[in-house]
Coordinates of C-alpha atoms in Angstrom, one line a residue:
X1 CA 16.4 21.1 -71.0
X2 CA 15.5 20.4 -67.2
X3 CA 16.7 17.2 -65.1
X4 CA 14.2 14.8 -64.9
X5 CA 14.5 13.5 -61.0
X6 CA 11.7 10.9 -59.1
X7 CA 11.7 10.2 -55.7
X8 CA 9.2 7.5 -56.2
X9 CA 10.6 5.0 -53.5
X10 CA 9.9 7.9 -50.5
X11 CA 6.5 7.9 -51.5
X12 CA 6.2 4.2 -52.0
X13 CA 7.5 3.7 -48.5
X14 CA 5.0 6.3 -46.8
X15 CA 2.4 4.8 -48.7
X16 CA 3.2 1.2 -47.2
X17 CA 3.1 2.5 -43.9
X18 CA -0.2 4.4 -44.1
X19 CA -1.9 1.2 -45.7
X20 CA -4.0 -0.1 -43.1
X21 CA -7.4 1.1 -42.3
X22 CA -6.7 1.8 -38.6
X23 CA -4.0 1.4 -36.1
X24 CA -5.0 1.2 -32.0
X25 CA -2.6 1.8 -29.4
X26 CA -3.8 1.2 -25.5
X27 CA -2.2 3.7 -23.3
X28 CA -2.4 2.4 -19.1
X29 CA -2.5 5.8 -17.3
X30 CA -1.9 5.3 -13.5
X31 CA -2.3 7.7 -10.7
X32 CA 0.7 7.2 -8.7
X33 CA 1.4 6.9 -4.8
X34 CA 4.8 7.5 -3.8
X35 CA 4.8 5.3 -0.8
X36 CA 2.6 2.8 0.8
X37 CA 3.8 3.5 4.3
X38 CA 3.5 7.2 4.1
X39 CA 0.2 7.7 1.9
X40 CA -3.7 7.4 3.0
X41 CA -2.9 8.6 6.6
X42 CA -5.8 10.6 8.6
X43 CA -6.9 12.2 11.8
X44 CA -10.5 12.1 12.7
X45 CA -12.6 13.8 16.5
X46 CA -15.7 13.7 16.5
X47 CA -18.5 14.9 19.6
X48 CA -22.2 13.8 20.1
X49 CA -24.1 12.2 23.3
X50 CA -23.9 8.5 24.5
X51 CA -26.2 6.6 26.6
X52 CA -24.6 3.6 29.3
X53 CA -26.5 0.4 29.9
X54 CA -25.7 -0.8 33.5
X55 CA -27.5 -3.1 36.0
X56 CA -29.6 -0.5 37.4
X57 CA -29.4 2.2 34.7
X58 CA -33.3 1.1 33.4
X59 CA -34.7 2.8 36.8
X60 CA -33.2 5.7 35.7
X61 CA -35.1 8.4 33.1
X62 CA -33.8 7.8 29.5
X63 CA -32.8 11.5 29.2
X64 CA -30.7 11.8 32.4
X65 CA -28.8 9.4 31.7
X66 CA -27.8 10.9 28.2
X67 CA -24.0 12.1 28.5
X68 CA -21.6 13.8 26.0
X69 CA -19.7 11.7 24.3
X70 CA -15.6 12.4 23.0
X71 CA -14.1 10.8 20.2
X72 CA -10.7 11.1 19.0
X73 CA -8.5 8.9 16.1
X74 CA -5.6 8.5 14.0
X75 CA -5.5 5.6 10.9
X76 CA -4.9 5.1 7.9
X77 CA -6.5 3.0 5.1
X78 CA -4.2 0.1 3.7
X79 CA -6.3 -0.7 0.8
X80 CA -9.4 1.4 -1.1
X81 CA -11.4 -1.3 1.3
X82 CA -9.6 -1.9 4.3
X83 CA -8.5 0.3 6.7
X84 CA -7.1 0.8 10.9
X85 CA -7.4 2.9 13.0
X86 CA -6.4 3.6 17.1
X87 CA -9.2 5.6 18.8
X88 CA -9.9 7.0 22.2
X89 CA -13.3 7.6 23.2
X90 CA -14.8 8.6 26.0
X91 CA -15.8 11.3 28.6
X92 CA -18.2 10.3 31.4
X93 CA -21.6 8.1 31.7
X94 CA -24.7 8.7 33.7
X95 CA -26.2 5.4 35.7
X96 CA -27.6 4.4 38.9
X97 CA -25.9 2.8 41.8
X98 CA -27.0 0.9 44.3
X99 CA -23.7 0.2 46.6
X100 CA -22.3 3.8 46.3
X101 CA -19.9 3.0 43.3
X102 CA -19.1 6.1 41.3
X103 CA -22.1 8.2 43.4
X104 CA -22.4 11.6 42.7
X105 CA -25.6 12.4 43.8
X106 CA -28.3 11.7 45.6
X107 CA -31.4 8.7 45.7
X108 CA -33.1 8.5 42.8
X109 CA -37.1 9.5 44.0
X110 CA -39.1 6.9 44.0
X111 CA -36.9 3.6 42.8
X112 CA -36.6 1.7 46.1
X113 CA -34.7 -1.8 45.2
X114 CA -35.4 -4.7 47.6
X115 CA -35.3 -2.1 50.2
X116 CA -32.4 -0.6 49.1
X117 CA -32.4 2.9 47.6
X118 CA -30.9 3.7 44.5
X119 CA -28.1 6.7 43.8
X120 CA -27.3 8.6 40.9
X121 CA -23.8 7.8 39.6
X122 CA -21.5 9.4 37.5
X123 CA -18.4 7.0 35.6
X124 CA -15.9 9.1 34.5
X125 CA -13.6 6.8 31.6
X126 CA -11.8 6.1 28.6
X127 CA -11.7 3.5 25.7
X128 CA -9.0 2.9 23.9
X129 CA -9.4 0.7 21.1
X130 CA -8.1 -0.9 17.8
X131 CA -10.5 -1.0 15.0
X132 CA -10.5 -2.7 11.3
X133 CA -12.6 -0.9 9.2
X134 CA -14.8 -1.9 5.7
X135 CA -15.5 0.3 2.9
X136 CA -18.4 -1.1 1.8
X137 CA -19.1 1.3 -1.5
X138 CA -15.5 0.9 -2.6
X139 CA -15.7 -3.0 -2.1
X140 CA -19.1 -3.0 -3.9
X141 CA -19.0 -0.3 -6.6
X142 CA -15.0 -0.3 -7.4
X143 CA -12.6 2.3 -6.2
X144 CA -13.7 6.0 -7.3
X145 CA -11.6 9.1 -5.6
X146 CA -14.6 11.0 -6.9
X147 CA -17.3 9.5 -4.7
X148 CA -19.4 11.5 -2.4
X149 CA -20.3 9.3 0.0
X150 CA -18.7 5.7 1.9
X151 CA -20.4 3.7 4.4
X152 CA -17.7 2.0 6.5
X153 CA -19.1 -0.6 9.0
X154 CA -16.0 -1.1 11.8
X155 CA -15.7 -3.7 14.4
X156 CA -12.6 -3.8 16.9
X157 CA -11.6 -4.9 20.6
X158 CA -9.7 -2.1 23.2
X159 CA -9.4 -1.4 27.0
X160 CA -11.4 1.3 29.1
X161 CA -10.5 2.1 32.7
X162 CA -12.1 4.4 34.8
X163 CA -10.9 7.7 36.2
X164 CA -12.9 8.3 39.6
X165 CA -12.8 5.3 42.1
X166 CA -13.2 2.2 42.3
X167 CA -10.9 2.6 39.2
X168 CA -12.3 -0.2 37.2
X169 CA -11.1 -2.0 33.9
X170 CA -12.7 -4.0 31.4
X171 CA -11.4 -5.3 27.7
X172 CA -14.3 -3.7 25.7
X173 CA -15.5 -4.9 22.2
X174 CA -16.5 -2.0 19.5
X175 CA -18.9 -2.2 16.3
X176 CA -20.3 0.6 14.5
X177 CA -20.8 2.0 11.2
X178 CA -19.2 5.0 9.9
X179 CA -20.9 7.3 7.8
X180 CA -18.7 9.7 5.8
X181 CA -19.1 12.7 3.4
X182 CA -16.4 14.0 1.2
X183 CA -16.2 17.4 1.4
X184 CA -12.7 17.9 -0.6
X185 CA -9.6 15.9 -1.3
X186 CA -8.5 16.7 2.1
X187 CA -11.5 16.7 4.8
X188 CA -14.9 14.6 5.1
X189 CA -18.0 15.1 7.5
X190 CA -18.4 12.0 9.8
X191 CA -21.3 10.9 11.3
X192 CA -20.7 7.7 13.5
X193 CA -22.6 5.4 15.2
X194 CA -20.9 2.3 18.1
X195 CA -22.0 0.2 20.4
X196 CA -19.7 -0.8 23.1
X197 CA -19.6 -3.6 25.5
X198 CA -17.7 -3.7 29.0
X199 CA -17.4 -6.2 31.0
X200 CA -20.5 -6.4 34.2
X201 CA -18.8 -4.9 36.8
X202 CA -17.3 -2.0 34.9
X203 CA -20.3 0.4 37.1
X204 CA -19.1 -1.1 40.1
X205 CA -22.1 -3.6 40.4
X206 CA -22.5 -7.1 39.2
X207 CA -26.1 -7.8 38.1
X208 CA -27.7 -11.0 36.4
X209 CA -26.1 -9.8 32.6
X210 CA -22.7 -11.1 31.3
X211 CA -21.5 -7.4 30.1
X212 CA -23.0 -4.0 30.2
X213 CA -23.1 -1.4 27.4
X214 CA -23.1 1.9 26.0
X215 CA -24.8 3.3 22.7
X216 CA -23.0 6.5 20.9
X217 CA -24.0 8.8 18.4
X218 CA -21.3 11.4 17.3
X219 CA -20.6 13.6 14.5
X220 CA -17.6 15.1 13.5
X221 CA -14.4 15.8 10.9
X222 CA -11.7 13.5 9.3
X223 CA -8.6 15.2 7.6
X224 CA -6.7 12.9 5.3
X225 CA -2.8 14.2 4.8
X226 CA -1.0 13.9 1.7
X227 CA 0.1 12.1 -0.6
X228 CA -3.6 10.6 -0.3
X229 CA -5.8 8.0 -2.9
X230 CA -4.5 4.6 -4.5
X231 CA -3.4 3.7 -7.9
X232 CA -6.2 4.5 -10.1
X233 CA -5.7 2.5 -13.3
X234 CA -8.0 3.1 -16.6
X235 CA -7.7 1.8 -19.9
X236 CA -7.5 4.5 -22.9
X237 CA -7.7 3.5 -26.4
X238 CA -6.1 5.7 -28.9
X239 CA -7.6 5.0 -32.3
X240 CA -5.8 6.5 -35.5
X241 CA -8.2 6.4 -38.6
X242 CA -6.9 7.0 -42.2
X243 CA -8.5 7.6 -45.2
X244 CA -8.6 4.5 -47.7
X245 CA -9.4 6.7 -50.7
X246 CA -6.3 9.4 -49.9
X247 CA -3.9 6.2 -49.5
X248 CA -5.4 4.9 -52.7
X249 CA -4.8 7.9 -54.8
X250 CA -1.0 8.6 -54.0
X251 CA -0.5 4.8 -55.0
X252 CA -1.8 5.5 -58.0
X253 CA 0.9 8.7 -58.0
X254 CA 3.4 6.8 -57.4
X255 CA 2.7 4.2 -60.2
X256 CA 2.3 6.4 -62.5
X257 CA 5.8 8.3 -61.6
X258 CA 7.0 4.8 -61.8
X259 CA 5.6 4.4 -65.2
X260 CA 6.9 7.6 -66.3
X261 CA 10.7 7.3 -65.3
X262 CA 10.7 3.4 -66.5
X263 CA 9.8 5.3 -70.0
X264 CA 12.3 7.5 -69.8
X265 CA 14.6 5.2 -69.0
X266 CA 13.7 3.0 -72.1
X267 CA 13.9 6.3 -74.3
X268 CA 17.4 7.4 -72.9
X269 CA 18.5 4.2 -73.7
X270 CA 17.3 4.0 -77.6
X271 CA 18.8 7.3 -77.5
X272 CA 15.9 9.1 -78.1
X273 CA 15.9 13.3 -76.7
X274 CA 13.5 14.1 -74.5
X275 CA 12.5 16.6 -72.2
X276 CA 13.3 16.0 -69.1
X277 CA 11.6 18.1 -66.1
X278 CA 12.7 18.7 -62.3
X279 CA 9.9 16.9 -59.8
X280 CA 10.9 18.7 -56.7
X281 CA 9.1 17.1 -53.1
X282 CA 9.0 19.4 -50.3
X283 CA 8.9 17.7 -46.6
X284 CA 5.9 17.5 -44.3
X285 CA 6.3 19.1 -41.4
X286 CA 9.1 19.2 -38.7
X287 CA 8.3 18.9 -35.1
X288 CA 11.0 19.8 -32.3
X289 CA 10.0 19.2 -28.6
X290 CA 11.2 21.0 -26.1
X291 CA 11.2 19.7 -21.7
X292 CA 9.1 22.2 -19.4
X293 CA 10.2 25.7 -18.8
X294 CA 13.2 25.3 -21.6
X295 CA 13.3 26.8 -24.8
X296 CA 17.5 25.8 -25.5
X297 CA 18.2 23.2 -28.2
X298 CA 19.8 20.1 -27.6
X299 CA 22.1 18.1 -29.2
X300 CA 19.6 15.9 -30.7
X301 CA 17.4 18.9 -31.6
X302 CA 20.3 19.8 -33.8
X303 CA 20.5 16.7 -35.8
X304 CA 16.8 17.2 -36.4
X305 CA 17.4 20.3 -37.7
X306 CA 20.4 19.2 -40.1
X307 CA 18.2 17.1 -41.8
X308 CA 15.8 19.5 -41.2
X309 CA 17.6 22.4 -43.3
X310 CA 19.0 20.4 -46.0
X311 CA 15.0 19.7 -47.1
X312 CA 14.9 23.6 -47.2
X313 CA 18.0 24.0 -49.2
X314 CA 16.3 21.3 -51.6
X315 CA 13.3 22.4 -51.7
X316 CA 12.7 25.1 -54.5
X317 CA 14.0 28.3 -54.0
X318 CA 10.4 30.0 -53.9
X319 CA 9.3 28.3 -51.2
X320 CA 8.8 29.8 -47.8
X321 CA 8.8 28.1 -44.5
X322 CA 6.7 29.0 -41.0
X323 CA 8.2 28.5 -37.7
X324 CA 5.7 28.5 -35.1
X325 CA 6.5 28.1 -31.2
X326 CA 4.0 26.8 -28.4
X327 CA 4.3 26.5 -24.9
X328 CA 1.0 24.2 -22.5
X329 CA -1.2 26.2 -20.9
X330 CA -1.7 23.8 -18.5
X331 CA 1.3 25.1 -16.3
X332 CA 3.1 28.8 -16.3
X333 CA 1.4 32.0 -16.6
X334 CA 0.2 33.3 -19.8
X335 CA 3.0 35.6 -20.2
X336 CA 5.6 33.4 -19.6
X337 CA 4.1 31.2 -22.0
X338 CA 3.9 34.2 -24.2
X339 CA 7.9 34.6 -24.0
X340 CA 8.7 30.9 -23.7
X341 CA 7.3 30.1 -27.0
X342 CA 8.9 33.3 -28.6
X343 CA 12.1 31.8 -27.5
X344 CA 11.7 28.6 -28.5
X345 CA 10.9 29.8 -32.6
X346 CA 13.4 32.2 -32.1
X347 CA 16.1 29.1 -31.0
X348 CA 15.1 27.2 -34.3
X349 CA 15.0 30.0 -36.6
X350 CA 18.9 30.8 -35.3
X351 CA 19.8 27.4 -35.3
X352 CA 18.8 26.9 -39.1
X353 CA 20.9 30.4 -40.3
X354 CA 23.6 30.4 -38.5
X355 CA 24.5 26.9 -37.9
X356 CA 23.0 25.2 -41.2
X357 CA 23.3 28.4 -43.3
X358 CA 19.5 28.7 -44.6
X359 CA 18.7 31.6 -46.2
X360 CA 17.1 33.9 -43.3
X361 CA 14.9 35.3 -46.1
X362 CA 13.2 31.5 -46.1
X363 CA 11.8 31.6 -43.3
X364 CA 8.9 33.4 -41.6
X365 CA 8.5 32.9 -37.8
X366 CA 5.8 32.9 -35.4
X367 CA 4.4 31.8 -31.9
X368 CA 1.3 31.0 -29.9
X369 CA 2.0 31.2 -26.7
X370 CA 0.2 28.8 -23.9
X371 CA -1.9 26.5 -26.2
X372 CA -4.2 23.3 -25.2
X373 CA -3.6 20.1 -25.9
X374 CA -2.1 19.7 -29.4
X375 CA -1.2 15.8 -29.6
X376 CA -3.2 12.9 -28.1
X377 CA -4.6 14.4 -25.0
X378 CA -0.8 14.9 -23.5
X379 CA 0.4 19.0 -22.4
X380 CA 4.5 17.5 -23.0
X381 CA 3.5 16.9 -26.8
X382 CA 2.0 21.0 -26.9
X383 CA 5.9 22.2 -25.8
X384 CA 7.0 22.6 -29.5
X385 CA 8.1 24.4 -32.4
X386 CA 6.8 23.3 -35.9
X387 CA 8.6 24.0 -39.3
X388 CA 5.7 24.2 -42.4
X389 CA 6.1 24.8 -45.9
X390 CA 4.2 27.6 -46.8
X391 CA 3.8 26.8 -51.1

């Protein structure tokens, strides 16, 4: 004669959980900045030619009075749209003079002026200037680190003044657009075209216009220093399916174990014999995580495993168990993962004989090594040992 023993409410209780159809979870993953003040900082030069519109500058050739053109910056973006940045430009312009400001050659041939002739000039300057800058494809299209390419129209106000006499100074206002191409995290390709406006008698003249100007075109480098990017926010939408049918049949176990010991009961009771049988459940699986780089057990690892070895101990004598370590192969080598999971199955296995006293003869042991993703998309959840009944 065998004990007859049910553990009907267990299953009972994991069938009430598994009873719905689907469960969703919504995970917000964000890409973190560790300071606003520090992140989203850059350095940009750039070189190309520039062109100066003065009061007499239109009796000079177009291509002499092309002149190279220096640009140098630091900013830093304070949204994915907005951003600042203090820039010196500069370098010399080419002009005509007509009172021997800035001369630094001779008459220009042929350009007489109300009997007066006209003189090369050469203005040798900076422009220092503040500008707020507009990224027009993150405004637009959303915030994407992955994008190619931004178009960043600028407009700002700053102050020039002239190295070589008469040492003239003028509050200048800036526009341009900026073209950039991202080459890698770090460093994009500029290409940058401004238009800047002095005040008229910036080229030592004053003429019939309210300001003078001067067109550049330069092309150059940007590099952005870490931490760089803003927080990046996506919705992901974990959905856990379960079988109806599966559910549906271990109900229908369950009731009919139900059914079964209620009999019994009712036969014990009229004092009836009867055969009674030993319904052994073995566990589902045991999962023990471990943190990065550690294959030790903690306290609470422990507990696990009490509970953990007493389902062994219950379970019948004839069955085996499998102890299987993995490490993520998204971080170490493979051969450290290779000893790290060892290490960690070999931790469990000793844990379970020596402190639980189970049967070494029980259990089987194995490991993986570095292993992808195991668990919803996340390299912690792969940093495991699992404990399987073999039969």
């Amino acid at each position: 004669m065998k004990k007859f023993f049910v553990s009907a409410i267990a299953i009972a209780m994991a069938g009430s959980v598994m009873a719905q159809t689907a469960v969703s979870e919504t995970v917000v993953a964000e890409e973190e900045i560790p300071s606003a003040a520090k992140s989203n900082w850059f350095i940009s030069a750039g070189a190309g030619p520039q062109v100066f519109f003065g009061d007499h500058d239109k009796q000079r050739k177009f291509g002499e009075r092309i002149s190279p053109a220096l640009d140098v910056a630091v900013g830093k973006w304070l949204t994915p749209v907005i951003g600042m940045r203090l820039m010196y430009s500069g370098l010399y312009a080419k002009g005509a003079t007509q009172n021997g400001a800035f001369q630094s050659g001779g008459p220009i041939s042929g350009k007489p002026w109300n009997g007066y002739w006209l003189n090369e000039s050469k203005i040798d300057f900076m422009n220092l200037h503040v500008d707020v800058m507009f990224d027009m494809c993150n405004l637009i299209g959303g915030y994407k680190p992955s994008r190619i390419y931004s178009c960043v129209p600028y407009a700002g106000l700053g102050f020039a003044a002239t190295w070589n006499r008469p040492h003239n100074k003028s509050i200048t206002a800036n526009v341009g657009v900026l073209n950039s191409f991202h080459i890698s995290k770090a460093f994009d390709i500029n290409a940058e075209l401004r238009a800047t406006a002095f005040n008229d008698n910036f080229d030592g003249s004053m003429g019939d216009s309210q300001f003078e100007g001067l067109l550049s075109l330069t092309v150059g480098v940007t590099y952005k220093f870490a931490p760089r990017g803003f927080y990046n926010k996506k919705e992901i939408v974990t959905v856990y399916q379960y079988d109806n049918e599966a559910i549906n049949n271990l109900r229908a176990q369950v009731n009919d174990l139900v059914a079964k010991n209620e009999k019994l009961e009712r036969d014990l009771a009229n004092g009836k014999n009867v055969n009674r049988t030993v319904v052994k459940l073995v566990g589902a699986d045991y999962l023990i995580y471990f943190p990065i780089n550690v294959s030790k057990l903690s306290e609470a690892d422990r507990a696990q495993l009490d509970m953990c070895a007493q389902a062994i101990k219950d379970a019948p004598q004839d069955t085996k168990f499998m102890i299987v370590g993995y490490a993520d192969k998204a971080t170490g080598s493979p051969e450290i993962n290779e000893i790290l999971s060892r290490e960690r199955a070999e931790s469990v296995r000793e844990c379970l004989v020596n402190e639980f006293g189970v049967p070494l003869s029980r259990l089987d042991i194995s490991w993986k090594g570095g292993v992808g993703n195991m668990f919803y998309d996340d390299p912690a959840l792969s940093r495991v040992v699992i404990i399987t009944p073999k039969n």
